[in-house]
Short mmCIF file of C-alpha atoms in Angstrom, two decimals:
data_model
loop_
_atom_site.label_atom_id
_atom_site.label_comp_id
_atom_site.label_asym_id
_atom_site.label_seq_id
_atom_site.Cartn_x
_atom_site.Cartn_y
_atom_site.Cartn_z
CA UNK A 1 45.22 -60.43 -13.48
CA UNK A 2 44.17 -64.14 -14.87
CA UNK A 3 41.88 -64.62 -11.69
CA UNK A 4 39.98 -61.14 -11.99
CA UNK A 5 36.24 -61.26 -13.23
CA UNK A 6 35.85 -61.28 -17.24
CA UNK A 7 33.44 -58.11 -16.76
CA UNK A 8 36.31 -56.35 -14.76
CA UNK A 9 38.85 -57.01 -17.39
CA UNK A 10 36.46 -55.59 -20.13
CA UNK A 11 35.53 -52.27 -17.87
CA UNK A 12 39.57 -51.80 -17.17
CA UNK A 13 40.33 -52.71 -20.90
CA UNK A 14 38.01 -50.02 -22.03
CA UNK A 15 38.69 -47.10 -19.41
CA UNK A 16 42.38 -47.69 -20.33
CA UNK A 17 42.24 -47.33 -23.29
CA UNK A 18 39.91 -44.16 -23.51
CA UNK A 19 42.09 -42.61 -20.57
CA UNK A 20 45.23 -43.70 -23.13
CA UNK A 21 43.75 -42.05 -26.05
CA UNK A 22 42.76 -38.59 -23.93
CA UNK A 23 46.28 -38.80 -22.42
CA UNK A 24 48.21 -38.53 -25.57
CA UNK A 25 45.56 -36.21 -27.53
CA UNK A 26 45.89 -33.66 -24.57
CA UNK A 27 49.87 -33.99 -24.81
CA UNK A 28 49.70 -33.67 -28.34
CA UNK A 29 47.85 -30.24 -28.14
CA UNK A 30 48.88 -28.86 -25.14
CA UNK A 31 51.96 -25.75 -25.98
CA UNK A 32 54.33 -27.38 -23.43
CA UNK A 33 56.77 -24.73 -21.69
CA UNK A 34 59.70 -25.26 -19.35
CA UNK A 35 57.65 -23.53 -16.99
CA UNK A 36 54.27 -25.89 -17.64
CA UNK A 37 57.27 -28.95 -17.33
CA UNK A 38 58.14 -27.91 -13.87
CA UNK A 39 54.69 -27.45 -12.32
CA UNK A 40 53.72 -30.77 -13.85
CA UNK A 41 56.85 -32.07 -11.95
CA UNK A 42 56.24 -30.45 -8.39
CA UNK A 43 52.36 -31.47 -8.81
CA UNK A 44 52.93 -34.98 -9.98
CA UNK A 45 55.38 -35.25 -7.29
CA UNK A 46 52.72 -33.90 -4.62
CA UNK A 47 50.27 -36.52 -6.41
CA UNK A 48 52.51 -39.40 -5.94
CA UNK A 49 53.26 -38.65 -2.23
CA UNK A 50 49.56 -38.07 -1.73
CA UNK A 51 49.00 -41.41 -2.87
CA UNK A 52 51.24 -42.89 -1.21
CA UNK A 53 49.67 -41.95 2.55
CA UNK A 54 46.07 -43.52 2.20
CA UNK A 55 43.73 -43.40 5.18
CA UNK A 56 42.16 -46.87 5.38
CA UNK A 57 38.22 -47.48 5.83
CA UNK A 58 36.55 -49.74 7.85
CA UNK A 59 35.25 -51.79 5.67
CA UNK A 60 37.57 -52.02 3.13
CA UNK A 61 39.34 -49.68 0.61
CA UNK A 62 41.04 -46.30 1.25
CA UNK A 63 41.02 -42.52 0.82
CA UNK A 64 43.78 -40.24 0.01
CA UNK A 65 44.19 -36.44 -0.10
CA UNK A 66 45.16 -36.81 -3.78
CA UNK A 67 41.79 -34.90 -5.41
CA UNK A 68 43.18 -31.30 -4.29
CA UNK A 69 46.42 -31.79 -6.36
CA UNK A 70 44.07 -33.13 -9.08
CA UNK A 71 41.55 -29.95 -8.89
CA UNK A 72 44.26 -27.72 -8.51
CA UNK A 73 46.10 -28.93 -12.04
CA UNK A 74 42.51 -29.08 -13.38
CA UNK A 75 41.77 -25.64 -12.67
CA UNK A 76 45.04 -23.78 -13.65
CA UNK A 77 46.37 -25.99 -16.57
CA UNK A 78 45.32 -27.35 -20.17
CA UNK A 79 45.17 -31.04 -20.07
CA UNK A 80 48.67 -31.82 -20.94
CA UNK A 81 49.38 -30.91 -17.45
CA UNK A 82 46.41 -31.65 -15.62
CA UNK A 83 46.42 -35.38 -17.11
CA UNK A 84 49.48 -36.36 -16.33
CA UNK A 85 49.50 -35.42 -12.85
CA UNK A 86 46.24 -37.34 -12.36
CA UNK A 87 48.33 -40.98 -14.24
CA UNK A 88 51.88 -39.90 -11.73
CA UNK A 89 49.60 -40.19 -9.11
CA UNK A 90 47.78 -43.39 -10.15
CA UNK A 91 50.36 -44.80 -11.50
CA UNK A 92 53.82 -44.59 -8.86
CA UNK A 93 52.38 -44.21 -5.25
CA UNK A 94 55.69 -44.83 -3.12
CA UNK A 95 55.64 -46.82 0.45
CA UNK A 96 55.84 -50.42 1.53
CA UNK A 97 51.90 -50.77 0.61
CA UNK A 98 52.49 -49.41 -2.57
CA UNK A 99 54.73 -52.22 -3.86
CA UNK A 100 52.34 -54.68 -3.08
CA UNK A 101 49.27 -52.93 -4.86
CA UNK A 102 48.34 -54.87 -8.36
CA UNK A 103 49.29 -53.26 -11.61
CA UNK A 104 45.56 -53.61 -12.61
CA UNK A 105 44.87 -51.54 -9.21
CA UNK A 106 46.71 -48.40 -10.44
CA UNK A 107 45.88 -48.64 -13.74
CA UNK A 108 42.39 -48.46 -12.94
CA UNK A 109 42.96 -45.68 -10.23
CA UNK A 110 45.07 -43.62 -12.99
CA UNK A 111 42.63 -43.99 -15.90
CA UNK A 112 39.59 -43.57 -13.63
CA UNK A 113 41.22 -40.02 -12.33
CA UNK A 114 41.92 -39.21 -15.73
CA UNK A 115 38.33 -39.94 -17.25
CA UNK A 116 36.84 -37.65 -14.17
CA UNK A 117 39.37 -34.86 -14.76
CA UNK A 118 38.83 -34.68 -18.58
CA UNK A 119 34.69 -34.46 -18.12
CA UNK A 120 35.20 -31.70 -15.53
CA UNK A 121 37.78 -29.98 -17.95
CA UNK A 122 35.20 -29.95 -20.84
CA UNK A 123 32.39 -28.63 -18.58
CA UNK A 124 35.53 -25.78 -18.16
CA UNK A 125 36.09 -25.33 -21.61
CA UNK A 126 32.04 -25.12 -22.40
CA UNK A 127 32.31 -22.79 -19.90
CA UNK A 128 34.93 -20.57 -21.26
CA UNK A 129 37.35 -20.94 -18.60
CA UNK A 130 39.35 -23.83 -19.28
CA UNK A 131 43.59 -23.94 -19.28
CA UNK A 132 44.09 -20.68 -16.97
CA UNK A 133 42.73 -19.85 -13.64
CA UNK A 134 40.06 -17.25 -12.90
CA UNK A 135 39.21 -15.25 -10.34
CA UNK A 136 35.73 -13.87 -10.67
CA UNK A 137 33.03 -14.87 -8.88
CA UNK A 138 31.00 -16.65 -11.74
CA UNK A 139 34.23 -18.68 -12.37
CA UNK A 140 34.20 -19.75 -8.39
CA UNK A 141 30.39 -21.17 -8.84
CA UNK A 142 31.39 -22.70 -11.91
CA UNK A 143 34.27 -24.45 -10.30
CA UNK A 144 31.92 -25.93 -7.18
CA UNK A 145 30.03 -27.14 -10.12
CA UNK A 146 32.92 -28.86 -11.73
CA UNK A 147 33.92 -30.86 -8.37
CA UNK A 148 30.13 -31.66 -8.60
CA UNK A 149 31.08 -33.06 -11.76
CA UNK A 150 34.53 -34.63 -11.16
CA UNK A 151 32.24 -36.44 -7.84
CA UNK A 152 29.51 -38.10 -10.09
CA UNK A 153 32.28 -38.82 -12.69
CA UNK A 154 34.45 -40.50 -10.38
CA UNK A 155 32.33 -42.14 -7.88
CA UNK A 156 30.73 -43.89 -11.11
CA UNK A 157 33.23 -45.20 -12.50
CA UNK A 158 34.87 -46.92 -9.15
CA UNK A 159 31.25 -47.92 -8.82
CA UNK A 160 31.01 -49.86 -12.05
CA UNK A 161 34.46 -51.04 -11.63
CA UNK A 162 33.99 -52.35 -7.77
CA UNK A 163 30.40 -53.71 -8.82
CA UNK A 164 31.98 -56.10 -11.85
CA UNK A 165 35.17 -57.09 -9.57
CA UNK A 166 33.05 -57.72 -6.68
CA UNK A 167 30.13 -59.24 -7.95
CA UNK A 168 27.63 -56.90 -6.06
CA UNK A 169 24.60 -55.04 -6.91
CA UNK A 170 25.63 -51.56 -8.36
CA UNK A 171 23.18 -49.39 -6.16
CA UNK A 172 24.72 -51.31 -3.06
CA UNK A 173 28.33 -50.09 -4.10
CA UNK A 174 27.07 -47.03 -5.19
CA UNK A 175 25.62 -45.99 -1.85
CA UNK A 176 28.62 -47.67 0.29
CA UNK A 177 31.44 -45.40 -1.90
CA UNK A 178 29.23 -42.32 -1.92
CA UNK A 179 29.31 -42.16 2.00
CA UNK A 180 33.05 -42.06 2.11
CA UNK A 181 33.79 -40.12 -1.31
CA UNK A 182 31.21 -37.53 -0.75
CA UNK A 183 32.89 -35.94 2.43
CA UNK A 184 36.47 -36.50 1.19
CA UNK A 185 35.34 -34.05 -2.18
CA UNK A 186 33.04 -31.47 0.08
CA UNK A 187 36.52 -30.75 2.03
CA UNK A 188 39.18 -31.54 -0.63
CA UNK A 189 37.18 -28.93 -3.12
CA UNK A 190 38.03 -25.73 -1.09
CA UNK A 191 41.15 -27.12 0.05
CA UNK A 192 41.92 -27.78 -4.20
CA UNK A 193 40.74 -24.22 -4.68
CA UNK A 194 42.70 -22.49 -2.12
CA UNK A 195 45.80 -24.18 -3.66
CA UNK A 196 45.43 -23.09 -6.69
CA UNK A 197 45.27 -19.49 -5.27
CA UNK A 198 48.29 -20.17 -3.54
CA UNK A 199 49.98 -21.65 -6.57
CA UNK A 200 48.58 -19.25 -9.15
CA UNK A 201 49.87 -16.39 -7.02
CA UNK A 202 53.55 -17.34 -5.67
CA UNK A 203 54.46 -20.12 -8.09
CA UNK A 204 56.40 -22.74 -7.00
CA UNK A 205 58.02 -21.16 -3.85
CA UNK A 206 54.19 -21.66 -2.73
CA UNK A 207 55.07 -25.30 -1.96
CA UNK A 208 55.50 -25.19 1.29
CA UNK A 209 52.08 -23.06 1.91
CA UNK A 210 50.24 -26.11 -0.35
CA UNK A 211 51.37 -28.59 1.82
CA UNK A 212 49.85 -27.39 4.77
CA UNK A 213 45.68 -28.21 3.88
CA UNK A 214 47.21 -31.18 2.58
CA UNK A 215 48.34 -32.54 5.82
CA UNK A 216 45.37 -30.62 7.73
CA UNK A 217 42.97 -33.06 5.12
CA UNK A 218 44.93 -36.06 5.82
CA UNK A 219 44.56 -35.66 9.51
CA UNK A 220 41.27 -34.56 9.54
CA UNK A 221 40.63 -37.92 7.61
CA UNK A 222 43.06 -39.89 10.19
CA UNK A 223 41.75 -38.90 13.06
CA UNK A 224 37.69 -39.76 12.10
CA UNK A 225 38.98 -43.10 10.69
CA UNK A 226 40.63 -43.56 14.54
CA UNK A 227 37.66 -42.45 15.98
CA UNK A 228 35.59 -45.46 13.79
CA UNK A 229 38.01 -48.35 14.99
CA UNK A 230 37.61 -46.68 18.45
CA UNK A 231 33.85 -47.66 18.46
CA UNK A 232 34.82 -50.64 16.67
CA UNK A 233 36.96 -51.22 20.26
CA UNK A 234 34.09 -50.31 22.29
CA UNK A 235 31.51 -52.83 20.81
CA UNK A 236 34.51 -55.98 21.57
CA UNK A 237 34.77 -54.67 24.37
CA UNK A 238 31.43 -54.94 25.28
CA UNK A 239 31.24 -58.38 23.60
CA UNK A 240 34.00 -59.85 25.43
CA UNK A 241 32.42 -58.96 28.66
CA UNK A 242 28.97 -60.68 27.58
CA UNK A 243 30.83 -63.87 26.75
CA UNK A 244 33.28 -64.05 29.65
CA UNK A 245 30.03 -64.10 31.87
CA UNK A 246 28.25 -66.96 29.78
CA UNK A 247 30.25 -70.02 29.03
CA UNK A 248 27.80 -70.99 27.21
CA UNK A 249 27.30 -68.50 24.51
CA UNK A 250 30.47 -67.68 23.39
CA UNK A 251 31.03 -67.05 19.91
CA UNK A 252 27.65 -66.75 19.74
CA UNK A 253 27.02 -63.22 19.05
CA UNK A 254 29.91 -63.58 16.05
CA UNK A 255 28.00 -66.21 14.68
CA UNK A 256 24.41 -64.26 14.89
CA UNK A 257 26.28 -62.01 13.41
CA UNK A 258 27.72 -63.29 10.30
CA UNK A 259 24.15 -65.02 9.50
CA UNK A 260 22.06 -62.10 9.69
CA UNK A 261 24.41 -60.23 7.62
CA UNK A 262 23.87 -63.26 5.26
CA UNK A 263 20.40 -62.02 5.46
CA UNK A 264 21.21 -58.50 4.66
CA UNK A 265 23.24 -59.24 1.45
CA UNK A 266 19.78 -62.03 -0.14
CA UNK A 267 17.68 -58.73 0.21
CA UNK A 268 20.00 -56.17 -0.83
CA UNK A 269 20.36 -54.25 2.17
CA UNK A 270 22.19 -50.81 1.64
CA UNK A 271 26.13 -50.69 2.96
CA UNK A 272 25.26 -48.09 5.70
CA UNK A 273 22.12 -50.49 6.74
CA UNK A 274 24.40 -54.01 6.98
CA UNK A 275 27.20 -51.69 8.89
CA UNK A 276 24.36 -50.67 11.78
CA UNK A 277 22.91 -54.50 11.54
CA UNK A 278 26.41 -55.32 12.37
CA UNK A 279 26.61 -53.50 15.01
CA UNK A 280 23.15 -54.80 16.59
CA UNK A 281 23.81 -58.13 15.90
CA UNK A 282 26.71 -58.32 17.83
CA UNK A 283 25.58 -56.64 20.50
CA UNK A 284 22.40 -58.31 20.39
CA UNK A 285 22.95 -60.13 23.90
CA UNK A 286 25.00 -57.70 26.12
CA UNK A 287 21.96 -56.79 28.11
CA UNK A 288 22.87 -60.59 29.34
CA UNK A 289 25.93 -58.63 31.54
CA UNK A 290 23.03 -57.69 34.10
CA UNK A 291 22.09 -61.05 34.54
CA UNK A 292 23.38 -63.39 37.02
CA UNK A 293 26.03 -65.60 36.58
CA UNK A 294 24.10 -68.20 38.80
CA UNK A 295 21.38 -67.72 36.07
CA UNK A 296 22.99 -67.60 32.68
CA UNK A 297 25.23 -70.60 33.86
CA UNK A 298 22.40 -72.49 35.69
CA UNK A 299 22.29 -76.25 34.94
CA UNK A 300 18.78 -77.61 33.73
CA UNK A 301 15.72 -75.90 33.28
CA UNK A 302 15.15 -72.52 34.54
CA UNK A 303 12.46 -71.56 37.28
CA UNK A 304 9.70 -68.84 35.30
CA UNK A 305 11.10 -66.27 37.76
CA UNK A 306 14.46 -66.74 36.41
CA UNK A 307 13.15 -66.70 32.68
CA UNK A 308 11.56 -63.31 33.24
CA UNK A 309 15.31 -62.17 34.13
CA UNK A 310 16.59 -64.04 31.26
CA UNK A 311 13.46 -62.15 29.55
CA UNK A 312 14.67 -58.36 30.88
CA UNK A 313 18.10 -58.48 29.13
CA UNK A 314 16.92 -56.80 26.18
CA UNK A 315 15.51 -53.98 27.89
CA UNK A 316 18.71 -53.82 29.60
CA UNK A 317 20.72 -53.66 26.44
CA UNK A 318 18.76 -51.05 24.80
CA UNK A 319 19.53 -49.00 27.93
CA UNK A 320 23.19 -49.72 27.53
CA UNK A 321 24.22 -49.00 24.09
CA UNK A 322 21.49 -45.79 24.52
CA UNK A 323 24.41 -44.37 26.87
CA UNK A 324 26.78 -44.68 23.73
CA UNK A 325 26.21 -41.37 21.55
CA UNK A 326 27.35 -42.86 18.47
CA UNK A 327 25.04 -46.70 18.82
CA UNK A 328 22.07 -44.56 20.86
CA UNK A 329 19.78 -46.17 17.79
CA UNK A 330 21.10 -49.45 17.96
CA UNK A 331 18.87 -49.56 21.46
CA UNK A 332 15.61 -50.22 19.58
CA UNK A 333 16.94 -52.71 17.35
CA UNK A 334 17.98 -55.10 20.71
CA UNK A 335 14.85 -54.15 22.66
CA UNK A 336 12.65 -55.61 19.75
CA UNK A 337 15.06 -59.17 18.77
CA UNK A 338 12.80 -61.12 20.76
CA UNK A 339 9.29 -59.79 19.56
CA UNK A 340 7.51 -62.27 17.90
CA UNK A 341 5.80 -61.85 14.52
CA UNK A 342 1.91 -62.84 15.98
CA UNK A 343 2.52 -60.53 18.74
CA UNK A 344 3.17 -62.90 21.54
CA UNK A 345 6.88 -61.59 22.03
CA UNK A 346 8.81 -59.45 24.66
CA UNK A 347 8.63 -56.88 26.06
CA UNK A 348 6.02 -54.70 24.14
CA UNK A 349 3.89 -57.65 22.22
CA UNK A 350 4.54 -55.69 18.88
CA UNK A 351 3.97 -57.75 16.26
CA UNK A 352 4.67 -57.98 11.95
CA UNK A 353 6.51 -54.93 10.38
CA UNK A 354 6.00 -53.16 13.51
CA UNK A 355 9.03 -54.93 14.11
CA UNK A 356 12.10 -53.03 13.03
CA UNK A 357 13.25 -55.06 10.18
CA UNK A 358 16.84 -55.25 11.72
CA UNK A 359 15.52 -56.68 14.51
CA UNK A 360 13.53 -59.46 12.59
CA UNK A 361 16.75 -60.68 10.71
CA UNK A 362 18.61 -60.66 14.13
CA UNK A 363 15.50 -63.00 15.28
CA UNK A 364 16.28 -65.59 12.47
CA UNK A 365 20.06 -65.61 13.13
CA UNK A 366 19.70 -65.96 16.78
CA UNK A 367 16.93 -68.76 16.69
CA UNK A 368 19.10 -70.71 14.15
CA UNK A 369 22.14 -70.33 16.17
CA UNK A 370 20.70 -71.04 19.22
CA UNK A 371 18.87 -74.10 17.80
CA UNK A 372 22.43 -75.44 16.80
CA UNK A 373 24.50 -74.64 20.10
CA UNK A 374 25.21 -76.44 23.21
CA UNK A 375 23.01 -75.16 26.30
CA UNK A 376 23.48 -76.35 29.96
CA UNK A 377 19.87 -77.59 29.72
CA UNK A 378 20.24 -79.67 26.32
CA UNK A 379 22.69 -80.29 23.62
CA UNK A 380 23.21 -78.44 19.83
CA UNK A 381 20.86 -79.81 17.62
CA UNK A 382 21.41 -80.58 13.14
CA UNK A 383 21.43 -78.29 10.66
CA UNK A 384 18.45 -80.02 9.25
CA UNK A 385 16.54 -79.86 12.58
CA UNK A 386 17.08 -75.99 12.78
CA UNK A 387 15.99 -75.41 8.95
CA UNK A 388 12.71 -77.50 9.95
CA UNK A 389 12.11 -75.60 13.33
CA UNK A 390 12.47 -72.15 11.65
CA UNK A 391 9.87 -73.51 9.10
CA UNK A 392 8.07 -74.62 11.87
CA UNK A 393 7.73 -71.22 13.71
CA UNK A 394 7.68 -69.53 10.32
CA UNK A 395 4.90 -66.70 10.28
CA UNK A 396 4.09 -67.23 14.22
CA UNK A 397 7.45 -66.48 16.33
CA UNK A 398 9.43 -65.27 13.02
CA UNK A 399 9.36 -63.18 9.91
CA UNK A 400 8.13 -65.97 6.93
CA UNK A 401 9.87 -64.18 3.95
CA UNK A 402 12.94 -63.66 6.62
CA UNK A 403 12.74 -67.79 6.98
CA UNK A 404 12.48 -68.41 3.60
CA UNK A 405 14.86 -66.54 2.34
CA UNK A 406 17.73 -67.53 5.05
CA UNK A 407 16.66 -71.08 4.91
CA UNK A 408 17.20 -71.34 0.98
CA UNK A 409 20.42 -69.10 0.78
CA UNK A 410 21.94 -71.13 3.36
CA UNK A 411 20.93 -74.55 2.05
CA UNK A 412 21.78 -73.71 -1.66
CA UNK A 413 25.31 -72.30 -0.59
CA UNK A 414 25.95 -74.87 1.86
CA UNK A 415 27.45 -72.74 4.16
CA UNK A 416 26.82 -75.21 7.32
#
């Protein structure tokens, strides 16, 4: 924990403690039973193993099924009950990945699941329905509106946390977590509920019945996840092809796209924005696979008819990826990478923020790292040559606040 951020260790410090301090009140005051005892047992236990199968996301971090157990402990017990299955859960998550999590990674997870259970279980209580289930109809709204609760609780607090540890702007993480939590509460909710029903009704033989929307959650969650990385697949796929027909731009389309997402993080692009630039930056160039070899390869200078082939590729990209359901908007992005900003691009002549904006930071990238690479008709040129050639064609061939802003976070960070 030495190395963590001094803002992170403050935020963990304090949500400990407060989870701590709720923890032990609730104990204190809750009239423990042998009964309450043993569903704390067979719910932290179904906490714990919930934990303990996370569904990894594609950009980082992970989801778990974990929430229903929480809502259902929420919803039918004091907080005694309720808060200790939410720090079992955080707390002793079993498995090979488990053992290597940091002990500052599950304390924050258990205090953070704490915190959101014990603001939804005072919105109960205001509402005169909190330590027992019920089974009216005003009680279901109420409980929708508790999840609501538990989601805004939650989401913030991982926000804050991930926006000290990270160093990143808190609306950025705030939008990027919201995508993935959002879905996992809309279907955990109802799944949290039904248990409850289950559990309030047959007691602990109901076991078996609770673990089947468990699994049917987890799955659900698996299989979109596999579905992600199978796109994922598809774009290197497509990639690989491009590069394996042009020696000399391979590793270019990595490289585009690492710099334009450079781009995206100086202007604060949202999460779901950067993930679709990535996406169009690396396939900025496949149109290139319905170009011939004899052309992309060509030594020396091209003939103009062979530059208005070089010139079609991104018209034939667009109408590539437009074939792929999921990508089908990417198409406008690579049509529009080699407009210029005075108009004089191809292959519509659109000029300034007519430009999608993706497009215009893919523009900067690829001039940059085309400026600096090998070509059969000339060698790479400096660093320092590039940054005064994208000056140069600042405000005519590309974006001048895109220049500016590329050509001072890269200097300044020295990442070349």
């Amino acid at each position: 924990m030495t190395n963590l951020p001094i803002k992170f260790k403050r935020f963990l410090l304090l949500i400990t403690v407060l989870a701590s301090v709720f923890l032990i009140a609730s104990i204190v005051h809750t009239k423990w039973t042998s009964a309450m005892i043993t569903h704390l047992l067979i719910l932290g236990i179904l906490a714990v193993l919930c934990e303990s199968f996370p569904v990894a996301l594609p950009r980082g971090g992970f989801v778990t099924v974990s929430f229903a157990v929480f809502y259902t402990a929420l919803i039918l017990y004091p907080g005694g009950v309720a808060f200790s299955v939410s720090v079992l859960g955080g707390l002793f998550p079993l498995g090979r990945g488990a053992k290597e999590q940091p002990l500052f990674k599950r304390l924050y997870n258990s205090s953070q699941y704490l915190l959101s259970q014990a603001v939804a279980q005072y919105v109960l209580w205001l509402a005169g329905i909190g330590g027992g289930f019920h089974n009216k109809f005003r009680s279901l709204i109420i409980y929708v509106m508790v999840s609501l609760i538990y989601l805004v609780t939650n989401i913030s607090l991982v926000t804050i946390g991930l926006s000290f540890l990270k160093d990143k702007p808190l609306r950025a993480v705030w939008l990027s977590n919201m995508r993935w939590v959002l879905p996992n509460i809309i279907i955990l909710a109802p799944v949290g509920y039904i248990m409850a029903l289950i559990y309030y009704h047959h007691g602990p033989l109901g076991l078996l019945l609770l673990l089947i929307p468990l699994l049917a959650a987890h799955r659900s969650f698996q299989l979109y996840i596999t579905m992600r990385k199978g796109h994922l697949e598809t774009v290197g796929a497509l990639v690989q092809a491009l590069e394996a027909k042009d020696i000399y731009t391979s590793g270019h389309s990595s490289r585009v796209e690492k710099l334009a997402l450079l781009i995206a993080e100086a202007i604060e692009m949202s999460e779901d924005k950067i993930e679709f630039l990535k996406y169009a930056a690396v396939l900025h160039d496949v149109g290139k696979i319905g170009i011939s070899d004899a052309i992309l390869n060509k030594e020396g200078e091209l003939l103009e008819t062979e530059w208005d082939l070089i010139r079609s590729h991104p018209v034939i990209g667009q109408g590539i990826i437009e074939n792929i359901k999921f990508m089908f908007d990417i198409g406008k992005v690579i049509r529009h990478h080699h407009e210029r900003y005075d108009g004089k691009g191809y292959p519509d002549g659109i000029k300034g923020e007519e430009i999608p904006l993706e497009s215009r930071i893919i523009a900067v990238a690829d001039t940059y790292d085309a400026i600096i690479s090998d070509r059969s008709y000339r060698p790479g040129r400096s660093h320092e040559e590039a940054v005064a050639e994208l000056m140069r064609v600042s405000g005519s061939q590309l974006d001048p606040e895109l220049v500016t802003i590329f050509c001072k976070y890269v200097v300044n960070h020295a990442l070349f």
